[in-house]
Coordinates of C-alpha atoms in Angstrom, one line a residue:
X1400 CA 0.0 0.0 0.0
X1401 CA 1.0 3.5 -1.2
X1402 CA 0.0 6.4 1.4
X1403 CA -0.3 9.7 -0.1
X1404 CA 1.2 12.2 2.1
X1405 CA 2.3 15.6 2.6
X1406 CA 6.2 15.5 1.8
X1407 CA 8.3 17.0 4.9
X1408 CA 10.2 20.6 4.0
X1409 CA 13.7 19.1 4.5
X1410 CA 15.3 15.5 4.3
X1411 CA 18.4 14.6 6.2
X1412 CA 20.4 12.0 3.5
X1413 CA 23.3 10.9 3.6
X1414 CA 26.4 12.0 1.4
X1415 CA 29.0 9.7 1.0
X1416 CA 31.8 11.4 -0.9
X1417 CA 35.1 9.7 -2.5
X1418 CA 38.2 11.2 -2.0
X1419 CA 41.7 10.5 -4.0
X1420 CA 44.8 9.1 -1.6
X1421 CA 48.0 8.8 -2.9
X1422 CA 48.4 5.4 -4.8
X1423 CA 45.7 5.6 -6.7
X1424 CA 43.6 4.9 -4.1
X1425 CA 40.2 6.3 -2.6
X1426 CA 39.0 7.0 1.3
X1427 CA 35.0 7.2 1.6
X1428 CA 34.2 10.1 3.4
X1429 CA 30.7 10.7 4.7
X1430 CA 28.4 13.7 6.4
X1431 CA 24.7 14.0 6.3
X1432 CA 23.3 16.8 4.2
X1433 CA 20.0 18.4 5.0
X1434 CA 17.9 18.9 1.6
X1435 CA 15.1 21.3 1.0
X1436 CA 12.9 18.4 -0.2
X1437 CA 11.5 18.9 -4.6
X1438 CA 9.5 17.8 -6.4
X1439 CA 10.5 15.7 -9.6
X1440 CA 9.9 19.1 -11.6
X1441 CA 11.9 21.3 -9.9
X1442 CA 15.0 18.1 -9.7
X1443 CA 14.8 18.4 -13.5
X1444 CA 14.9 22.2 -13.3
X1445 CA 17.6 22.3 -11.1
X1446 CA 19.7 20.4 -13.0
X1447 CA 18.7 21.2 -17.1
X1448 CA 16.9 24.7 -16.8
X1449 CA 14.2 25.5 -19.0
X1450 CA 16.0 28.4 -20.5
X1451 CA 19.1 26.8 -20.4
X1452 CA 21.0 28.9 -18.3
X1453 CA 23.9 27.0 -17.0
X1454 CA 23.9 26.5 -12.9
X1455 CA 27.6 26.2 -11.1
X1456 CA 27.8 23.9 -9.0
X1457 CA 27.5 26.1 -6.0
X1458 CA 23.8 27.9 -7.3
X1459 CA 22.2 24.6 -7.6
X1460 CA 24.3 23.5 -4.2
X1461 CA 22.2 26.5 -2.4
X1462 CA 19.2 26.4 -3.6
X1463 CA 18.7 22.8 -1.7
X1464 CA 21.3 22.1 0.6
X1465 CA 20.2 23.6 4.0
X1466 CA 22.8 23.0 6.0
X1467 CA 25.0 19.3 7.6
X1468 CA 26.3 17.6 10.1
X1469 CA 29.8 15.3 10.3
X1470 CA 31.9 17.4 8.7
X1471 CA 35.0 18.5 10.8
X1472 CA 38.4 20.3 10.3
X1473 CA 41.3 18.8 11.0
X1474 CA 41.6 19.4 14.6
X1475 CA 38.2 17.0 15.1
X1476 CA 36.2 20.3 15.2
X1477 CA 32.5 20.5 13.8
X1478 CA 32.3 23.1 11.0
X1479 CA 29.2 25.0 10.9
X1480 CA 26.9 24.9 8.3
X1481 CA 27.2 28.4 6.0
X1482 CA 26.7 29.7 2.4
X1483 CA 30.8 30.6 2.9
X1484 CA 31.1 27.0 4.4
X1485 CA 29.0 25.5 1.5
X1486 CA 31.1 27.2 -1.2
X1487 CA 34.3 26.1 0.4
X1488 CA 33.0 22.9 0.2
X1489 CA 31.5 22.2 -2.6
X1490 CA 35.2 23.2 -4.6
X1491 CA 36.9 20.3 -2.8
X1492 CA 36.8 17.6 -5.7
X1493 CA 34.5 15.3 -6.2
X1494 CA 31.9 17.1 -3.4
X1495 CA 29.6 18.3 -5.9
X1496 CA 29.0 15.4 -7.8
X1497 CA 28.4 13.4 -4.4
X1498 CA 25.8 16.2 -3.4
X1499 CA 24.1 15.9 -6.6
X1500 CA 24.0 11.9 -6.1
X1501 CA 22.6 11.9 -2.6
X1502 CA 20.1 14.7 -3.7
X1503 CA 18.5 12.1 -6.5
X1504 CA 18.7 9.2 -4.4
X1505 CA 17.1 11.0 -1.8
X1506 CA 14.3 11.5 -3.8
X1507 CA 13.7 7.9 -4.8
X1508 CA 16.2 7.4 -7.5
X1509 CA 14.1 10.6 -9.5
X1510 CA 15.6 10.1 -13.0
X1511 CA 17.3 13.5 -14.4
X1512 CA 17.1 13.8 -18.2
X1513 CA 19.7 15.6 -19.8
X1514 CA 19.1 18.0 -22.7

């Protein structure tokens, strides 16, 4: 059975982001993300605008994440969520694209068509 309900405002989802190691390696690195929950629409706008504007990674990054939690400095520290904080970390590579995973997953594997 399939209950038709309101959708919450925000969704806490977990981000799981790869980062490169020396050797040719990879260390998983995780933090939860709190999303400004869509609907499929607005996913697809987000991602291929209508007018074809072209989004960075941060405008599309602010527009639905709301803020974290598990993501320290290096001194074991909590960082804050913050728009400063946000675009700080969404240029560390590989971050965005980890964002934009979690974000489509969170919304039950919504599929994004590309123009």
């Amino acid at each position: 059975m399939f209950v038709l309900e309101e959708n919450p405002s925000t969704i806490s989802w977990p981000v799981k982001v790869d980062v490169a190691q020396s050797g040719g390696t990879y260390k998983r690195m995780t933090f939860d993300a709190e999303f400004k929950v869509i609907d499929n629409e607005e996913l697809q706008d987000l991602f291929n605008p209508e007018d074809g504007a072209t989004k960075t990674d941060y405008e599309w990054a602010k527009q639905v994440v709301l803020g974290w939690s598990g993501i320290q400095d290096s001194k074991g520290d909590d960082i804050p969520f913050s728009v400063k904080n946000l675009k700080t970390l969404i240029n560390k590579p590989g971050v965005s694209q980890a964002i934009a995973d979690a974000l489509i997953e969170s919304r039950g594997k919504a599929k994004v068509k590309n123009s």
